[in-house]
Coordinates of C-alpha atoms in Angstrom, one line a residue:
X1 CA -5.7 -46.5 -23.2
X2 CA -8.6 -48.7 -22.4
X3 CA -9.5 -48.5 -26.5
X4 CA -6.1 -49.9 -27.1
X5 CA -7.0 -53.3 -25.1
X6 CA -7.6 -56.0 -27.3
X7 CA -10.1 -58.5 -25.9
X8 CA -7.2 -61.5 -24.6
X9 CA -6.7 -60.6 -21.0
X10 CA -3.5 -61.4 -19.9
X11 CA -3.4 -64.6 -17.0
X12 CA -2.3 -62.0 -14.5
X13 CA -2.4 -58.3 -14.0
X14 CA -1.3 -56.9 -10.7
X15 CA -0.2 -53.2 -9.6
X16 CA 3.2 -54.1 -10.7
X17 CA 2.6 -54.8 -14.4
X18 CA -0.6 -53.5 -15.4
X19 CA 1.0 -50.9 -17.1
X20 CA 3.7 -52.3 -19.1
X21 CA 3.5 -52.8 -22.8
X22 CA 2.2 -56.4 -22.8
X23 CA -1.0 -55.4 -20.5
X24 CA -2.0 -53.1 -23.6
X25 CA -3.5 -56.6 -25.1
X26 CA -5.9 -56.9 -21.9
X27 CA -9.4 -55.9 -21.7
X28 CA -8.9 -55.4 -17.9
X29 CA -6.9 -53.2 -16.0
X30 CA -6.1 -56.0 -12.6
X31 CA -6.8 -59.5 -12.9
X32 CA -4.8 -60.2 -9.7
X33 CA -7.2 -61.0 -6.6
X34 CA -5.1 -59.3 -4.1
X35 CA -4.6 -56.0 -5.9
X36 CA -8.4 -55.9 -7.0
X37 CA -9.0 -56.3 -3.2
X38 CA -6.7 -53.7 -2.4
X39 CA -8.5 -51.5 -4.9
X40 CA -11.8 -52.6 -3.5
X41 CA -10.8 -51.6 -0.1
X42 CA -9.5 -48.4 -0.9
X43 CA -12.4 -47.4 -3.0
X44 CA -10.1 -46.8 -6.1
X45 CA -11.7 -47.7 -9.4
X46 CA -8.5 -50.0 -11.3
X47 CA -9.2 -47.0 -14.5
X48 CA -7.6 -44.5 -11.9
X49 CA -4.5 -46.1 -11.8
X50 CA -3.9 -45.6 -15.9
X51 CA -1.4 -43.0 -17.3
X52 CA -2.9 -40.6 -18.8
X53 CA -1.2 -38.6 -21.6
X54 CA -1.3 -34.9 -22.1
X55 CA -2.5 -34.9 -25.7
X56 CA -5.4 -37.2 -24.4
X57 CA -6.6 -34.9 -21.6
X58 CA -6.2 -31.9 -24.8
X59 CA -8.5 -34.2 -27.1
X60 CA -10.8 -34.6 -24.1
X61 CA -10.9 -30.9 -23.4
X62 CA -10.5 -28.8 -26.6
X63 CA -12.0 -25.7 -25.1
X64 CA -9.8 -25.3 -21.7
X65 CA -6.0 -23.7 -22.8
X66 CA -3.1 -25.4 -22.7
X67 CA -1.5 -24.0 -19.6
X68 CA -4.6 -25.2 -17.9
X69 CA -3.9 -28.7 -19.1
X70 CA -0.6 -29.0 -18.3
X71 CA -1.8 -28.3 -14.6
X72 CA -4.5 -30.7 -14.1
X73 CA -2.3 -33.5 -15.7
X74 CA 0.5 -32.8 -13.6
X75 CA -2.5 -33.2 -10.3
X76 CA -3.6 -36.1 -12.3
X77 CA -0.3 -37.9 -12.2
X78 CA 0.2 -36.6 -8.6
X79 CA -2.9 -38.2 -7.9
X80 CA -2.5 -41.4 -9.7
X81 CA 0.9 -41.3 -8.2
X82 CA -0.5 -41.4 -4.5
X83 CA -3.4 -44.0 -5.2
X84 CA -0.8 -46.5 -6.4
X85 CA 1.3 -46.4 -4.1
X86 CA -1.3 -46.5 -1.6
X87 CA -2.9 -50.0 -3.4
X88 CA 0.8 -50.7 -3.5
X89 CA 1.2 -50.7 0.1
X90 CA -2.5 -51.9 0.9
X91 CA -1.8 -54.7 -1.4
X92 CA 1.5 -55.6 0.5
X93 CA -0.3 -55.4 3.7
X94 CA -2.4 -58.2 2.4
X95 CA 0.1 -60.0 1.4
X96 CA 1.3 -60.1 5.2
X97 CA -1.4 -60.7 6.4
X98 CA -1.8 -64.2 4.5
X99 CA 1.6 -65.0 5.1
X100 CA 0.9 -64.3 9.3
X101 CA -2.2 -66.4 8.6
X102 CA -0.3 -69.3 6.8
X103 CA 2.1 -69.7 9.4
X104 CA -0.5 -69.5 12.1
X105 CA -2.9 -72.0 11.0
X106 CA -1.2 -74.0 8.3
X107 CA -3.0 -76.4 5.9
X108 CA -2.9 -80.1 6.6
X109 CA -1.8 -79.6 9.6
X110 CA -3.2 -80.1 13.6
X111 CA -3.6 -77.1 15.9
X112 CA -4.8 -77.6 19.6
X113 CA -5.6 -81.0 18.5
X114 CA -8.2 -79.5 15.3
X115 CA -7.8 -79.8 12.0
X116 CA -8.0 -76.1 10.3
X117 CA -8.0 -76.1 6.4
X118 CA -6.5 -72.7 4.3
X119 CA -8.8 -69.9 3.9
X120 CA -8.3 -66.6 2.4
X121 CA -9.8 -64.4 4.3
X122 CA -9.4 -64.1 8.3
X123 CA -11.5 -61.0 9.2
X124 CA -14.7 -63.1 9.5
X125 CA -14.7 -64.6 13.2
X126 CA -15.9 -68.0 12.6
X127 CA -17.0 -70.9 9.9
X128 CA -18.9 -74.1 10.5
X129 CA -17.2 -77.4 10.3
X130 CA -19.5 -80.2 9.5
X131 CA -18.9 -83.5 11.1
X132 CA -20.4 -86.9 11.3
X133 CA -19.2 -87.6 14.4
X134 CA -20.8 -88.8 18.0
X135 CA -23.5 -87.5 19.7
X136 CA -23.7 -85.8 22.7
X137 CA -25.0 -87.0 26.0
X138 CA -28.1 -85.9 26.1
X139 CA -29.4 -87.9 23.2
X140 CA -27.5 -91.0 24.7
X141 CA -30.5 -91.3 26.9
X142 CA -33.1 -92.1 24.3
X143 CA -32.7 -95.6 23.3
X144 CA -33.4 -96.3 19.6
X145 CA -32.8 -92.9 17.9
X146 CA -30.4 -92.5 15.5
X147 CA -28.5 -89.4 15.1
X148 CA -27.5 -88.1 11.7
X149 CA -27.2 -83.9 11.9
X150 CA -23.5 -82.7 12.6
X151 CA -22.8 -81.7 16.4
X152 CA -19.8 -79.7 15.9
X153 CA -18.4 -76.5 14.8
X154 CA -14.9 -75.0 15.2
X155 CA -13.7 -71.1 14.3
X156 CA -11.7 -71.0 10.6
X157 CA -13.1 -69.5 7.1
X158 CA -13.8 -72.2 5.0
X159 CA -13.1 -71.6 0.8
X160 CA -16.6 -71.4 -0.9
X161 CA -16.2 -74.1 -2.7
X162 CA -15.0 -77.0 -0.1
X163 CA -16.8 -78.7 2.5
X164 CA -14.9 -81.4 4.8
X165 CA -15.9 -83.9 6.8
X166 CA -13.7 -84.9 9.6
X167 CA -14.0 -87.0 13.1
X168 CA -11.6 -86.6 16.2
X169 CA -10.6 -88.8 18.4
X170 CA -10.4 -87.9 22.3
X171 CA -6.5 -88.6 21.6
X172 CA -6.6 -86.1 19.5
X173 CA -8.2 -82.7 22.0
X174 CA -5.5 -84.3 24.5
X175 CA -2.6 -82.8 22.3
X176 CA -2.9 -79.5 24.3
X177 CA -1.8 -79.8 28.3
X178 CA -3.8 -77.2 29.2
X179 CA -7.2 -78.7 27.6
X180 CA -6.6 -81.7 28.8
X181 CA -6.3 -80.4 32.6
X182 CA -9.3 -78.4 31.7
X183 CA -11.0 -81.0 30.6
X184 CA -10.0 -83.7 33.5
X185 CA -11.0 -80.6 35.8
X186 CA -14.7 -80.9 34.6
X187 CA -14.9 -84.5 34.2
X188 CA -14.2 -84.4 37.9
X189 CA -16.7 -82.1 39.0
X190 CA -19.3 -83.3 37.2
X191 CA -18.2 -86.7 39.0
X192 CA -18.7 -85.1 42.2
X193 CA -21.8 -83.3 41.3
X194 CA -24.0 -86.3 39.8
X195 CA -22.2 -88.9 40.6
X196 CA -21.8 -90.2 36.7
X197 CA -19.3 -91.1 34.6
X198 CA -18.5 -89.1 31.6
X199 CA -19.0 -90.8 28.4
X200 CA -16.3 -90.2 26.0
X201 CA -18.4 -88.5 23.5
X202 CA -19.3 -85.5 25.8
X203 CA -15.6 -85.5 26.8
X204 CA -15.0 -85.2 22.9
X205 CA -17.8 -82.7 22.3
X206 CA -16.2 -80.5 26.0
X207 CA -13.1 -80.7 24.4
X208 CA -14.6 -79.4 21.3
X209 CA -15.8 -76.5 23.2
X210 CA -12.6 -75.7 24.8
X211 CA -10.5 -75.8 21.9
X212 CA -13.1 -73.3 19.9
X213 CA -12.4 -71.3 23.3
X214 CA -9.0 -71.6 23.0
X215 CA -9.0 -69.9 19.0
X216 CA -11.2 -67.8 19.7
X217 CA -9.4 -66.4 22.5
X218 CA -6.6 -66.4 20.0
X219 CA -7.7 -64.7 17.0
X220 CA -9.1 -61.9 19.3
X221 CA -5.7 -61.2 20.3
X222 CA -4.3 -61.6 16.5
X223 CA -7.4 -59.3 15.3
X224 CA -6.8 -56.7 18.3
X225 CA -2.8 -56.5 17.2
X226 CA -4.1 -56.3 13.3
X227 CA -6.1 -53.7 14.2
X228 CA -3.4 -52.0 16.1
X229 CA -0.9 -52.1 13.5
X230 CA -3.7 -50.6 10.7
X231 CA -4.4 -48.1 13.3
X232 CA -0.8 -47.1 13.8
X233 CA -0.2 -47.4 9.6
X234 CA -3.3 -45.2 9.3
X235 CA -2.3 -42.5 11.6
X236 CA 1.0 -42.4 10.2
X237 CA -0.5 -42.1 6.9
X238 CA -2.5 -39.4 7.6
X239 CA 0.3 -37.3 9.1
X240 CA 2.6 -37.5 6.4
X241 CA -0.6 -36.9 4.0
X242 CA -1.5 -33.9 5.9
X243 CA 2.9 -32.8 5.6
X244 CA 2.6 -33.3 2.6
X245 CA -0.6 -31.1 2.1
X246 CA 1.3 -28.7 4.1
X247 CA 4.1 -28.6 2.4
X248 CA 2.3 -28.3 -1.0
X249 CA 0.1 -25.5 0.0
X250 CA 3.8 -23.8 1.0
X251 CA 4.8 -24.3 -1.6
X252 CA 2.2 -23.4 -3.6
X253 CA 2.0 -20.0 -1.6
X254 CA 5.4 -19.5 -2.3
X255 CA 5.3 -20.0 -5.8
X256 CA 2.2 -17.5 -5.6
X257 CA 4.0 -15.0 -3.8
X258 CA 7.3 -15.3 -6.0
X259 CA 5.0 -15.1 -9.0
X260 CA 3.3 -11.7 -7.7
X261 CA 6.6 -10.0 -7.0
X262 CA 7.9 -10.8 -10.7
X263 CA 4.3 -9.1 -12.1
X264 CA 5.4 -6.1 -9.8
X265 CA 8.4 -5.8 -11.0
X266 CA 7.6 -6.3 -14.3
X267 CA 4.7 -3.6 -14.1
X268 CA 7.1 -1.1 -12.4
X269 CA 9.6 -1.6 -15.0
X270 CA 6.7 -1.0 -18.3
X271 CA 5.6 2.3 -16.4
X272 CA 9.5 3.5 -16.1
X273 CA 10.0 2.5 -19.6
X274 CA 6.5 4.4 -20.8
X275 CA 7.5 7.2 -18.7
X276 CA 11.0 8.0 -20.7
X277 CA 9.4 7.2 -24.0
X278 CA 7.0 9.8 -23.2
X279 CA 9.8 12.3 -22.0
X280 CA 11.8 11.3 -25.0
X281 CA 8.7 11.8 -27.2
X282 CA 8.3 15.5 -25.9
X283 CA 11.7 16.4 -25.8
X284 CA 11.4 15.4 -30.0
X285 CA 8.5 17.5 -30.0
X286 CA 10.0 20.8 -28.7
X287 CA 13.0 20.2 -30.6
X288 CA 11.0 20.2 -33.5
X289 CA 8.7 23.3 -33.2
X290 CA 11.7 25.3 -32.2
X291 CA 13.5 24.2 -35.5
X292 CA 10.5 25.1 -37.6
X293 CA 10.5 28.4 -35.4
X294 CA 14.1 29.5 -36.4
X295 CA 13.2 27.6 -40.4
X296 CA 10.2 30.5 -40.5
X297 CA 12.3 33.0 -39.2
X298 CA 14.5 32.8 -41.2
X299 CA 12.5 31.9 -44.7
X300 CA 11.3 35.4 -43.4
X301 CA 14.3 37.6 -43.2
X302 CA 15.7 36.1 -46.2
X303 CA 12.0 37.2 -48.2
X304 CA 12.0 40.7 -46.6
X305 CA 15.8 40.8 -47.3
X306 CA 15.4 39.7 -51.0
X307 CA 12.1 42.0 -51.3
X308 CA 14.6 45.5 -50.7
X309 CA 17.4 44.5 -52.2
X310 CA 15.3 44.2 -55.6
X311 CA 13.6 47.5 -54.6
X312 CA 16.6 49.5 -54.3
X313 CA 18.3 47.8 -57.1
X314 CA 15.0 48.8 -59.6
X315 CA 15.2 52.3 -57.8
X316 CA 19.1 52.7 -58.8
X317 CA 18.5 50.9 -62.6
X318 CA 16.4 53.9 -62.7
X319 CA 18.4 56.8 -61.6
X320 CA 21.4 55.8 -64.0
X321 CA 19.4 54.9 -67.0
X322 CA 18.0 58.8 -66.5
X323 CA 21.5 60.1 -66.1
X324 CA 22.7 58.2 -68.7
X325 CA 19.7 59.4 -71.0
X326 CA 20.2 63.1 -70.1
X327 CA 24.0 63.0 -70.9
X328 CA 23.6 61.6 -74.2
X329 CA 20.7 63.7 -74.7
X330 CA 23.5 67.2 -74.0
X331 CA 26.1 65.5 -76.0
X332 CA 23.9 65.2 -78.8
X333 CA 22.4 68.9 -77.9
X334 CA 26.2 70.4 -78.1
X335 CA 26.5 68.4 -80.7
X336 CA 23.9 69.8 -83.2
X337 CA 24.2 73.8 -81.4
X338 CA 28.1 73.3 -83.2
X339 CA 27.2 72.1 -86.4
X340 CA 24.2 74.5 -86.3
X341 CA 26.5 77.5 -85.4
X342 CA 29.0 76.4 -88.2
X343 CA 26.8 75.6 -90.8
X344 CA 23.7 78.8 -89.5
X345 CA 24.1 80.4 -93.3
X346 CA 24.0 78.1 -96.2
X347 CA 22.3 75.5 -94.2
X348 CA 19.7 76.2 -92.3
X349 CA 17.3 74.4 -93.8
X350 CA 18.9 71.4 -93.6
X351 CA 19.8 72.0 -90.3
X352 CA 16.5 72.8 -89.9
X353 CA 14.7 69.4 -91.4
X354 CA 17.4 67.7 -89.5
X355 CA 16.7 69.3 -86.8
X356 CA 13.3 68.3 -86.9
X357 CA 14.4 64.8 -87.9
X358 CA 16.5 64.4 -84.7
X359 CA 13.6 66.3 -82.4
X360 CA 11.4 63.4 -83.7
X361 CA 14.2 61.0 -83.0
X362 CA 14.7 62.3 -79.8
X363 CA 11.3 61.6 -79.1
X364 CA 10.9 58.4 -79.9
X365 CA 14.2 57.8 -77.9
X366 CA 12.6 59.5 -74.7
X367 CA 9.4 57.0 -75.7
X368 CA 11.5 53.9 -76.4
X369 CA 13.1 55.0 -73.1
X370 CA 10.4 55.5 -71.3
X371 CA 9.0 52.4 -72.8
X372 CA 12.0 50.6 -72.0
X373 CA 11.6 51.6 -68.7
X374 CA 8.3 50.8 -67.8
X375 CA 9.0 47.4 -69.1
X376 CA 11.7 46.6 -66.9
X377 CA 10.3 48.1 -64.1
X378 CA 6.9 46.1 -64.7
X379 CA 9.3 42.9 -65.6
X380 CA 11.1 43.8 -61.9
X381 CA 7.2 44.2 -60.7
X382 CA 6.6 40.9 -61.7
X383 CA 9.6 39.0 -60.7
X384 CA 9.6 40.6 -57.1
X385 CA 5.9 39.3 -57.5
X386 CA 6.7 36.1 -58.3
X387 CA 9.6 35.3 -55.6
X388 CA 6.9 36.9 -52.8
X389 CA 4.2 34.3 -53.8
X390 CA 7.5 31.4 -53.8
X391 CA 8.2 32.3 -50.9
X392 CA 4.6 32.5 -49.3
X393 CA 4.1 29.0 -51.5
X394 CA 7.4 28.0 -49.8
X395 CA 5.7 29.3 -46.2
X396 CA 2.4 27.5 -46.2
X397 CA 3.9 24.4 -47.5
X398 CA 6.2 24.1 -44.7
X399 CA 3.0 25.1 -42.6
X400 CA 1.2 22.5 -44.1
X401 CA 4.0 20.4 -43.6
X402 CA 4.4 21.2 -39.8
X403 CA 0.5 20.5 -39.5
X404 CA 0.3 16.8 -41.3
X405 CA 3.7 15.7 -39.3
X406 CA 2.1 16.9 -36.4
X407 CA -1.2 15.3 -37.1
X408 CA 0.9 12.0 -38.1
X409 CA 2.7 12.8 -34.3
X410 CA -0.5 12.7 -32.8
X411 CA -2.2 10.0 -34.6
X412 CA 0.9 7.8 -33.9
X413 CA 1.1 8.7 -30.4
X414 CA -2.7 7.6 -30.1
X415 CA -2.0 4.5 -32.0
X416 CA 0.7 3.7 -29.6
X417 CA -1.5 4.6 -26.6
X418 CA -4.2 1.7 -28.0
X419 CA -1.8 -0.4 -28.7
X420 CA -0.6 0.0 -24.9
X421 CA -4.2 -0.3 -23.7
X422 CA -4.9 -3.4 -25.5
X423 CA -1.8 -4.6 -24.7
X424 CA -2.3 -4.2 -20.9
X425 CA -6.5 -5.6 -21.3
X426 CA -4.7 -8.6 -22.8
X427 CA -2.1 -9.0 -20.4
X428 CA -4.5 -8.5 -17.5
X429 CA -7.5 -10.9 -19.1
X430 CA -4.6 -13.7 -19.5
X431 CA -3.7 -13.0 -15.7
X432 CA -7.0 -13.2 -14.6
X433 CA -7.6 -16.4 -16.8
X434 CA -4.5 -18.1 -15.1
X435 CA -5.8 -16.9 -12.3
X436 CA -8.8 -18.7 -12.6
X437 CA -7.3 -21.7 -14.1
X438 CA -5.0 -22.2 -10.9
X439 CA -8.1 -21.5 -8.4
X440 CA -10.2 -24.0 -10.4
X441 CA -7.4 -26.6 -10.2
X442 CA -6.8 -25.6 -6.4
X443 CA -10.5 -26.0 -6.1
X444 CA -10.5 -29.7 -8.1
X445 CA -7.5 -31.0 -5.9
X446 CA -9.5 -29.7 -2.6
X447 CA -13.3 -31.9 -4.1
X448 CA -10.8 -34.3 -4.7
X449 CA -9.0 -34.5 -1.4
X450 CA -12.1 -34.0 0.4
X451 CA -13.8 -36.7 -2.0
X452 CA -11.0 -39.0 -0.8
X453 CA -11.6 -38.2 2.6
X454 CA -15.4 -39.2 2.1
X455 CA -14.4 -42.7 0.7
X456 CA -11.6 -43.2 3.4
X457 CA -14.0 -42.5 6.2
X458 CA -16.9 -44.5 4.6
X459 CA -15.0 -47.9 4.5
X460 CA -13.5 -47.1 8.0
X461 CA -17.0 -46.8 8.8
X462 CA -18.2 -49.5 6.9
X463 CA -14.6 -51.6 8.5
X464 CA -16.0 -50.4 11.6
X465 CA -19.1 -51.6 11.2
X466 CA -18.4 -55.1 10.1
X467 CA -15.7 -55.4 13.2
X468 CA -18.8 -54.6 15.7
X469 CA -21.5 -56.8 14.0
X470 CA -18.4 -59.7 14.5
X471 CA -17.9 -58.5 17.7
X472 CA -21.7 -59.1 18.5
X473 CA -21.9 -62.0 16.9
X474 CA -19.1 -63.2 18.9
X475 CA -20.1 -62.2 22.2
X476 CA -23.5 -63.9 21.5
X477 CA -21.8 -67.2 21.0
X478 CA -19.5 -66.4 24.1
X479 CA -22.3 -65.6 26.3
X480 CA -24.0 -68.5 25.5
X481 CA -21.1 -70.9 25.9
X482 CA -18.7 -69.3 28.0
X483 CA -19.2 -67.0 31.3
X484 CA -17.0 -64.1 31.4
X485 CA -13.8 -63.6 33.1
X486 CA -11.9 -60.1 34.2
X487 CA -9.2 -60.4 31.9
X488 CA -12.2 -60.8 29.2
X489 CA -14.2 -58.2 30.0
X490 CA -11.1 -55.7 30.5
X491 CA -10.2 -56.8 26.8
X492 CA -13.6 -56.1 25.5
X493 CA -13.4 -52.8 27.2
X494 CA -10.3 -51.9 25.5
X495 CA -11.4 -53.3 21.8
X496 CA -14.9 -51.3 22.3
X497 CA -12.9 -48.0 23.0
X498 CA -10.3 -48.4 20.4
X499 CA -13.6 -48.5 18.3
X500 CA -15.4 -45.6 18.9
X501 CA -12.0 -43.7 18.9
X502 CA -11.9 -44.5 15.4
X503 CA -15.8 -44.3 14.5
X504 CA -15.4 -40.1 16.5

């Protein structure tokens, strides 16, 4: 924001308006006097006070995460928050005090008899006045000297850059009944004493005295009731800032606390759900070897089953194809006796060559039979041969089967567990990151709060220390012009242990 600020300051910047659009054309952040006193008194640099965005904190810090981000800006607008409305207030407090000041001792105008010109700042105790006025007594009594040094000086800041000359009358310190019955008092006295009369300028310059008396006397009261009321706004601040740190660290506990119970829950909910996936995984697993269990069983029984049903059917081929081939082979036997027994004269050599003929025929029937045979039987050999290696082919597949979806079972059950261990790593490196993140931001707001504390108690002490050295000061110049009284020394007493209450 402070790139943005063109060099034409504005003519006034105070904590009200500094951060409105039209204060983006300044170079400064406060032009105001009282607010950059306020500032100065609080020890807040004015470049505190700007709003900060979120994506600028992100371009500062490119390396922290987000979350983290979002945590110190929300502590850095907190923070902000607080120090402006603490200038705020300080500012206002200024304000007052002016405005107490103005009314007290008003410009232009005569108080006990004095004129006291407007000043700005009433925690000094005194100012000179210079004068070119009369001299006092003493130098009365040296004839031909001429006096030209000012003999006067009355209480009252004076603006750097004035310097007024004024002369009083003895009309004038007679404005106030009290100094003038004071001052009629002494004349007397000294009457009585030395037997002279008072000149009028040593009545002027006694009156003088008295009437610096007089303010003094009263701006130790106004600066005892100041510092009262800024001991009383300070306390009060500090007990709501330490409820409010209370209440933060509650809540903040709270929030803590809350935030633990969730991860519990949530943790006891994953392991619930794990455990039934697991139950449900095994469960799917027995299922599944008892199905293959009853598959091979069965594949089994159906192979013996088909293995002697082809045996006996080969085995009974066999017995009628022998039946049937020794029926034909007695037809065809009766046959050839009955043509043979008809025929035994005139033919027998025919039925002789033809009996030869069908002997040879019979024999290559019994050999085409036989051959016929073998053939199916090795044909039957080979296809009960065949279905036996099927089904064994059929067997170890399934085995083989049974072993890869197994080994895909187990591979994907170990994927899964990986996957659930990475998982819970990154869950639990992002909680311990948060983790850190909200103890390192705990830990800035505590430097910070503690760096704050530092500040406050250096200008108290710094306050502190400029109240005594005006305290000393004054006391000189009241020792060596005034004796002291009861009612003053009981009020010193009280202002010197109202200030080492605050200095313990």
């Amino acid at each position: 924001m402070m790139e943005r600020r063109s060099n034409s300051p504005l003519p006034c910047l105070d904590l009200n308006n500094f951060d409105s659009a039209a204060a983006d054309r300044s170079r400064y952040v406060l032009t105001s006097p009282r607010s950059l006193e306020s500032c100065a008194r609080l020890g807040v640099k004015p470049v505190q006070l700007l709003i900060k965005s979120l994506n600028e904190l992100i371009a500062e810090r490119r390396d922290v995460p987000f979350e983290a981000m979002r945590v110190m800006h929300d502590s850095y607008e907190k923070e902000r928050t607080k120090l402006l409305q603490m200038c705020r207030q300080e500012r206002e407090r200024i304000i007052q005090e002016d405005k107490r000041t103005l009314d007290r001792w008003p410009g232009g105008h005569k108080a006990s008899g004095l004129e006291v010109l407007p000043h700005t700042k009433l925690k000094e105790p005194s100012a000179e006045i210079h004068t070119t006025g009369p001299v006092p007594y003493a130098d009365l009594c040296s004839k031909g000297k001429s006096v030209s040094r000012s003999t006067c000086s009355v209480a009252g800041k004076r603006d750097s850059d004035r310097s007024t000359v004024c002369s009083f009358s003895l009309g004038d310190l007679r404005h106030s009944p009290a100094t003038e019955m004071q001052l009629q008092k002494l004349t007397k006295d000294i009457n009585k004493e030395m037997c002279v009369t008072v000149p009028e300028r040593d009545r002027k310059i006694a009156a003088l005295m008295l009437v610096k008396h007089q303010e003094k006397e009263a701006r130790l009261k106004l600066c005892q009731h100041e510092e009262q009321e800024r001991q009383e706004a300070r306390r009060l601040e500090e007990v709501q800032q330490a409820e409010a740190e209370k209440k933060r660290r509650r809540k903040l506990r709270q929030s803590m606390k809350h935030w633990h119970e969730e991860l519990e829950a949530r943790r006891r909910l994953r392991r619930c759900q794990e455990k039934e996936k697991m139950g449900l995984l095994e469960q799917e697993v027995m299922l599944q070897e008892d199905r293959w269990r009853r598959l091979k069983e069965e594949v089994e029984a159906h192979r013996r089953g088909k293995i002697e049903g082809a045996q006996k059917e080969v085995e009974q081929q066999v017995v009628e194809e022998e039946a049937q081939m020794r029926s034909t082979l007695e037809k065809k036997l009766q046959h050839s006796c009955q043509k043979r027994a008809q025929v035994v004269g005139a033919r027998l050599r025919e039925l002789q060559e033809r009996g030869a003929r069908e002997d040879e025929q019979i024999q290559k029937a019994q050999l085409r039979a036989k051959l016929q045979s073998i053939q199916q039987l090795t044909h039957k050999q080979i296809l009960v041969q065949l279905s036996q290696r099927r089904v064994e082919r059929a067997a170890l597949r399934a085995s083989a089967q049974r072993r890869s979806r197994a080994q895909q079972m187990q591979q994907r059950n170990k994927h899964k567990q990986i996957c659930h261990l990475r998982l819970r790593e990154k869950l639990q490196r992002e909680e311990e990151a948060l983790r850190k993140v909200r103890e390192n931001c705990i830990s800035v707001k505590e430097w910070k709060r503690e760096r704050l504390q530092r500040q406050r108690e250096q200008i108290q002490e710094e306050a502190h220390r400029l109240a005594r050295a005006s305290f000393h000061m004054r006391e000189r110049v009241r020792q060596q012009t005034h004796s002291r009284t009861f009612d003053r020394m009981a009020l010193e007493a009280q202002l010197t242990a109202s200030i080492s209450r605050l200095k313990l």
